mmCIF file of C-alpha atoms in Angstrom:
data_model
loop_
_atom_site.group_PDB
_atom_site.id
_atom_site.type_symbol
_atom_site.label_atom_id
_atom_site.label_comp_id
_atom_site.label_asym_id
_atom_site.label_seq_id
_atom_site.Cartn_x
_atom_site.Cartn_y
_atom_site.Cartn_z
ATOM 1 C CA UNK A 1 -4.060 -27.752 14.306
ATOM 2 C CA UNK A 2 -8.257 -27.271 14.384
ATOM 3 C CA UNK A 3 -9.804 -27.066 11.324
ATOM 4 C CA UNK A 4 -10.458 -23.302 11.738
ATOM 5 C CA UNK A 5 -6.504 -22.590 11.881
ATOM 6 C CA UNK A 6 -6.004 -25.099 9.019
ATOM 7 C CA UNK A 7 -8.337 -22.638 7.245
ATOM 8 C CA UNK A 8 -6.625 -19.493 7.663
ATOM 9 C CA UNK A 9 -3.315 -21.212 7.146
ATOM 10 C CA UNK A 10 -4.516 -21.830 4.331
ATOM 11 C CA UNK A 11 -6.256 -18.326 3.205
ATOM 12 C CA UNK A 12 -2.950 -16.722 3.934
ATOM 13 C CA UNK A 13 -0.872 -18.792 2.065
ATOM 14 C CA UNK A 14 -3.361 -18.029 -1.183
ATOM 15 C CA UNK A 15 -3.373 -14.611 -0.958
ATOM 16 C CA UNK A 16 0.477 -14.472 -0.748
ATOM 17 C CA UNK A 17 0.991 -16.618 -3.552
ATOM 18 C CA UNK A 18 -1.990 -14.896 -5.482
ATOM 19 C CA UNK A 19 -0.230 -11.753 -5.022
ATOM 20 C CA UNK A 20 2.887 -13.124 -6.072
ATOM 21 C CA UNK A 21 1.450 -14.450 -9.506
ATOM 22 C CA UNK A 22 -0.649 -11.305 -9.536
ATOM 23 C CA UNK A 23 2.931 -9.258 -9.416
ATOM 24 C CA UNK A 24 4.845 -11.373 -11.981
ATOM 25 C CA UNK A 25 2.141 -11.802 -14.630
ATOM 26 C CA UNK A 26 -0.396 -8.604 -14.188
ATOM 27 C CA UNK A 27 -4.059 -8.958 -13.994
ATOM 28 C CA UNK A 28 -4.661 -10.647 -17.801
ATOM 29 C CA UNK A 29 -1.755 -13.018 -16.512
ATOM 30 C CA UNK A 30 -3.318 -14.184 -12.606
ATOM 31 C CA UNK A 31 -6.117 -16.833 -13.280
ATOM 32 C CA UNK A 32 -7.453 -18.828 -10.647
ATOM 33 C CA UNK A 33 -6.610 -21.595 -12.646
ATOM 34 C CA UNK A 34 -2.823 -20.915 -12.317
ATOM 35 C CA UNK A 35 -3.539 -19.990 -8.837
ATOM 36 C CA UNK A 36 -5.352 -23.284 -8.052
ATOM 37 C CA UNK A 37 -2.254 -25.253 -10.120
ATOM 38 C CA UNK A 38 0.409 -23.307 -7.934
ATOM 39 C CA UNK A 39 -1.531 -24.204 -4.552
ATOM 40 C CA UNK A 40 -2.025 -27.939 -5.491
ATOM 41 C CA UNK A 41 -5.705 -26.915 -4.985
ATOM 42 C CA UNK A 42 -8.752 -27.580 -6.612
ATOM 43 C CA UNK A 43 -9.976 -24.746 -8.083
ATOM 44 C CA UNK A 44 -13.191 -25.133 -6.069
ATOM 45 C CA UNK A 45 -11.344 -24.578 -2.996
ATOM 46 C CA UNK A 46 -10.235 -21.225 -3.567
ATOM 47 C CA UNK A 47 -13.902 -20.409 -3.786
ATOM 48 C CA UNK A 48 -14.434 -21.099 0.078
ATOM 49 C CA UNK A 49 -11.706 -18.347 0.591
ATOM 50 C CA UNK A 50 -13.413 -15.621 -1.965
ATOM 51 C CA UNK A 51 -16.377 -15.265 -4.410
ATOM 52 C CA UNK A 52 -14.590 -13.708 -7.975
ATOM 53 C CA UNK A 53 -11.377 -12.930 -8.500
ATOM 54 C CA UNK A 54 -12.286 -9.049 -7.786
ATOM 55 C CA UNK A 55 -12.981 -9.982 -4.742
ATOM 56 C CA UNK A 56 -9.562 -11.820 -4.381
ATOM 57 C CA UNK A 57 -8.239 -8.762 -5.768
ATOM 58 C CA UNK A 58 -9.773 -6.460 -2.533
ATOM 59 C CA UNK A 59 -9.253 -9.103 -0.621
ATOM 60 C CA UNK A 60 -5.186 -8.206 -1.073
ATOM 61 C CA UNK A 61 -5.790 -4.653 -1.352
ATOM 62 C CA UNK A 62 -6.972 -4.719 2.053
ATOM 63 C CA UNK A 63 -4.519 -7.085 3.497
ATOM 64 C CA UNK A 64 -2.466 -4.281 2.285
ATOM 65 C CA UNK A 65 -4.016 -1.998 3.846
ATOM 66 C CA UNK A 66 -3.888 -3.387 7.381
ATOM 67 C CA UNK A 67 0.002 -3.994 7.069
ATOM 68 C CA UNK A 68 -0.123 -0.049 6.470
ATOM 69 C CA UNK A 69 -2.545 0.338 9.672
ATOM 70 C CA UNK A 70 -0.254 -1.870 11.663
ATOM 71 C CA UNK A 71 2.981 -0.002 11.160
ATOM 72 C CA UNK A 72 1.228 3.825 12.080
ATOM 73 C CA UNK A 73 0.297 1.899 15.484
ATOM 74 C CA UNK A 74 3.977 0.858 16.302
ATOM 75 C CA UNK A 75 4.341 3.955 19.004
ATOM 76 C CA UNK A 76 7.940 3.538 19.838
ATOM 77 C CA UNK A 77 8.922 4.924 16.463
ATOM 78 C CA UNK A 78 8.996 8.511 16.003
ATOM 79 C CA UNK A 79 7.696 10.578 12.438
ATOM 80 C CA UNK A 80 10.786 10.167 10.089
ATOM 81 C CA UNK A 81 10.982 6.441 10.769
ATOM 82 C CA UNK A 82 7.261 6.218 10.253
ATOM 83 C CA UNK A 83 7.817 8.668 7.198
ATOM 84 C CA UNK A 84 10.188 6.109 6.232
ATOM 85 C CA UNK A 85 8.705 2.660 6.496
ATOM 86 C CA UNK A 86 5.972 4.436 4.667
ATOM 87 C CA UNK A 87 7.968 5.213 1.602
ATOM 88 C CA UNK A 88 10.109 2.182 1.786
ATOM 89 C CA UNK A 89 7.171 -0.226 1.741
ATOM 90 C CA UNK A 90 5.913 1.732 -1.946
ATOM 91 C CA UNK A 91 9.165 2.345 -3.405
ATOM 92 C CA UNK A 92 10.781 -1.457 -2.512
ATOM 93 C CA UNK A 93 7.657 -2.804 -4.564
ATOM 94 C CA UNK A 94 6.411 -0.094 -6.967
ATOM 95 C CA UNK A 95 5.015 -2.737 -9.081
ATOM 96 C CA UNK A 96 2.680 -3.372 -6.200
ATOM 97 C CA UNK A 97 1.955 -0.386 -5.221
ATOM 98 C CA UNK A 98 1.212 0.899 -9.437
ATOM 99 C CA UNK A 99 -0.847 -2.450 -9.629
ATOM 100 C CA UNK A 100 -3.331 -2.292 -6.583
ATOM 101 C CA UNK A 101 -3.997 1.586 -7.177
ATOM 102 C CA UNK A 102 -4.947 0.822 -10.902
ATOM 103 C CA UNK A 103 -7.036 -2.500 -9.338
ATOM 104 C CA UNK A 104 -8.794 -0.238 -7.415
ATOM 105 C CA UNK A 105 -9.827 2.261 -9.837
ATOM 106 C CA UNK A 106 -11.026 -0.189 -12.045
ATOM 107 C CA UNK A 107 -13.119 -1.794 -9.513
ATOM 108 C CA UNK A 108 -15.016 1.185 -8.140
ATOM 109 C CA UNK A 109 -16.464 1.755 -11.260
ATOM 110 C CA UNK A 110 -16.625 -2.209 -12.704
ATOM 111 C CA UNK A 111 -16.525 -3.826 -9.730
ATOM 112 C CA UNK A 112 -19.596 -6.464 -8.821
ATOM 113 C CA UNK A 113 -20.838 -7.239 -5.293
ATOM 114 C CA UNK A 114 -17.779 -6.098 -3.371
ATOM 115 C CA UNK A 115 -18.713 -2.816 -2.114
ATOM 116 C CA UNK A 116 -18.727 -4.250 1.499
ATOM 117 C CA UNK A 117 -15.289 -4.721 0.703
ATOM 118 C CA UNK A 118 -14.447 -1.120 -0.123
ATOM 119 C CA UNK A 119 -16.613 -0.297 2.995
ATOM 120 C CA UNK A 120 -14.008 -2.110 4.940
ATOM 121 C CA UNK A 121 -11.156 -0.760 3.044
ATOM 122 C CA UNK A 122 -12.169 2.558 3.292
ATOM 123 C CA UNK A 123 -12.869 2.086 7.224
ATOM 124 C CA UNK A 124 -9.243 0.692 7.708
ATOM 125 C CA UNK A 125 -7.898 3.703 5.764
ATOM 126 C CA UNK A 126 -9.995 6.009 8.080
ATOM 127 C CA UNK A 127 -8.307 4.912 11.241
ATOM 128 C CA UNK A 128 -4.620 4.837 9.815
ATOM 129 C CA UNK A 129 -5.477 8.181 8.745
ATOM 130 C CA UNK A 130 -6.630 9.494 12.020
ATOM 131 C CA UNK A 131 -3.586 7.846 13.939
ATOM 132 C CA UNK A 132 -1.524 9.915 10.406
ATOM 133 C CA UNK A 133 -3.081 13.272 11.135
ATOM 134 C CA UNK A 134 -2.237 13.455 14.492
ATOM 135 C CA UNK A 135 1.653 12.285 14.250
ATOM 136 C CA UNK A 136 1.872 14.939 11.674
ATOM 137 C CA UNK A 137 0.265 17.606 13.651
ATOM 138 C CA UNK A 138 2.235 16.897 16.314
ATOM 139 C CA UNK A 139 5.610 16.597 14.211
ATOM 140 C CA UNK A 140 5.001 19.695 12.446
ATOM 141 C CA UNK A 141 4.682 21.547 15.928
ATOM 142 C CA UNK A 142 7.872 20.216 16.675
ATOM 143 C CA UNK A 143 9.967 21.595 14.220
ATOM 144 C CA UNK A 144 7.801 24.841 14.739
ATOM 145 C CA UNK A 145 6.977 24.262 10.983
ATOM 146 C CA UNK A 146 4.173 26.434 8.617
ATOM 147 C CA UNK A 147 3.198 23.765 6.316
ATOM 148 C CA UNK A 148 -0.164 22.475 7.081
ATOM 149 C CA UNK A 149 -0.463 18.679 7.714
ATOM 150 C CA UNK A 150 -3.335 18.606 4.824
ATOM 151 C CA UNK A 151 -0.240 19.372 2.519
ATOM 152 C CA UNK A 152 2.543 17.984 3.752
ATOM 153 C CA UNK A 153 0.377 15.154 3.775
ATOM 154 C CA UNK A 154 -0.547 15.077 0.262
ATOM 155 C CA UNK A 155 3.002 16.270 -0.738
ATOM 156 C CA UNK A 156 4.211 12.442 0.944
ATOM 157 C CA UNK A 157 1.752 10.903 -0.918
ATOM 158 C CA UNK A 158 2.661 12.751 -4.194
ATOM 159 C CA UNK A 159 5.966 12.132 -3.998
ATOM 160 C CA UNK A 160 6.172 8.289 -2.522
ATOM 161 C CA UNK A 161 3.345 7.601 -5.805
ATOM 162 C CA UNK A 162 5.319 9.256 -8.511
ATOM 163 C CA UNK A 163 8.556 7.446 -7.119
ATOM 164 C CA UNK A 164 6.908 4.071 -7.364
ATOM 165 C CA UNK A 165 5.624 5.059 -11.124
ATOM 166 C CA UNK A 166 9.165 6.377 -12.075
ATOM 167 C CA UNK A 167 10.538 2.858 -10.375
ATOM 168 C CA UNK A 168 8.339 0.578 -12.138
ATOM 169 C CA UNK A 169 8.292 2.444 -15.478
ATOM 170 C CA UNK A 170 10.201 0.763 -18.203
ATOM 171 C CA UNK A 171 11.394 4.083 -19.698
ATOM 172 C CA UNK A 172 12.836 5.708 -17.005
ATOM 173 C CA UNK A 173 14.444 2.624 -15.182
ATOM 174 C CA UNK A 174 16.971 3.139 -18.125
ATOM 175 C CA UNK A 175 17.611 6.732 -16.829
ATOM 176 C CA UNK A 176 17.706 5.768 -12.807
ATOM 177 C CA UNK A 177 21.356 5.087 -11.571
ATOM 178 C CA UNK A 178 21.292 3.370 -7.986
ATOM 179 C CA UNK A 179 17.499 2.550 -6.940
ATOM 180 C CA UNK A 180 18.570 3.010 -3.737
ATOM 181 C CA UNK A 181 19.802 6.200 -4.231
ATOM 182 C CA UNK A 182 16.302 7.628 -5.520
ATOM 183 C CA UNK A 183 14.535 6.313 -2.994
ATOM 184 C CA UNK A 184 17.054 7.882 0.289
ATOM 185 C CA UNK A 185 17.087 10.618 -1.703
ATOM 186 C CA UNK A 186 12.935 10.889 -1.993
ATOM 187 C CA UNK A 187 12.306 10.127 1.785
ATOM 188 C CA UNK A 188 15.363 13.155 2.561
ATOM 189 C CA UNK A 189 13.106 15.399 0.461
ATOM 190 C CA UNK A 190 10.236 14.688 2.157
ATOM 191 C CA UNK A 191 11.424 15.139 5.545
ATOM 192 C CA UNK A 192 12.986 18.093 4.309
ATOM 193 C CA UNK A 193 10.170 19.897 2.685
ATOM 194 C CA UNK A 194 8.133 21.577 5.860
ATOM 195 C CA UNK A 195 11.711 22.597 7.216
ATOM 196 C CA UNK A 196 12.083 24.278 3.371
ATOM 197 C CA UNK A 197 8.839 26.133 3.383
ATOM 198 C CA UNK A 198 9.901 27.873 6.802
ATOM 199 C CA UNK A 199 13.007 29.001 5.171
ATOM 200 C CA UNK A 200 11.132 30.267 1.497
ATOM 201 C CA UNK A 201 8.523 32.062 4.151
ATOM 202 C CA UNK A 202 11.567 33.549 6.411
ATOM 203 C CA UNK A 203 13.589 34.667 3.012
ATOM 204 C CA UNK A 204 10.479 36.341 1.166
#
């Protein structure tokens, strides 16, 4: 193995184990110290990899981001599987998903030399989003539906969100019966809702 494949062997194994500690312990829990002591690095090496640890933090935000962007390209799978894997990827890990939206918000206000990093994750989000529109659009046409794709849109992203903050939520874990349940039961409603809004509209 070159030295250039030794280094991204190595970049993707920290960033999976960063996440990891970054998921178990939170933000005031993930130092780069434990990072570099779970690695069997020297702390100095992680520092060829990434700057700060908010820029490790983008750094898997966007990795995240083109996992997302490489499951909208897979073209042999039509909208409810893609509504599906969708859901399923925020509502398997709702810690993840809680964590790296609150990561975010945090850093686009206190952030510090990284905005070439939201440029990028931004840019990704753009193209999954255009690849998005058009499935919808298209699926929505299909079913000869009267929900726009701006809502239904939103409505996924509303619902797949508050799913992953009811799943991760202390509280209301003690009030959830089967996880699994909840989540078939949140991807049925959202494949359901443009059908319902033709029947409301056909019934008023």
């Amino acid at each position: 193995m070159d030295r250039q494949a030794q280094f991204r062997a190595r970049e993707a194994l920290i960033f999976q184990v960063a996440e990891q500690l970054l998921l178990e312990n939170g933000e005031a829990g993930m130092t780069l110290d434990a990072l570099a002591a779970e690695l069997d690095l020297a702390k100095g090496t992680l520092y060829k990899h990434f700057q700060s640890k908010d820029e490790l933090y983008m750094l898997l935000i966007i990795r995240n981001e083109r996992m997302l962007l490489e499951m909208v390209r897979d073209t042999e799978k039509g909208f409810p599987e893609h509504l599906a894997f969708f859901m399923l990827h925020h509502l398997h890990h709702p810690e993840r998903t809680v964590l790296f939206h609150q990561i975010e918000e945090r850093l686009s206000t206190t952030g510090q030399g990284i905005n070439h990093l939201f440029n990028e994750m931004y840019q990704i989000r753009k193209s999954r989003l255009r690849i998005i529109i058009r499935m919808t659009e298209n699926h929505l046409a299909s079913i000869q539906s009267k929900m726009s794709s701006r809502d239904y849109l939103a409505s996924i992203w509303s619902i797949t969100h508050g799913g992953a903050a009811i799943l991760n939520s202390s509280f209301y874990q003690r009030y959830l019966g089967c996880r699994d349940t909840l989540r078939v039961a949140l991807i049925d409603q959202a494949l359901m809702m443009p059908k319902q809004i033709n029947l409301t509209e056909s019934v008023a």
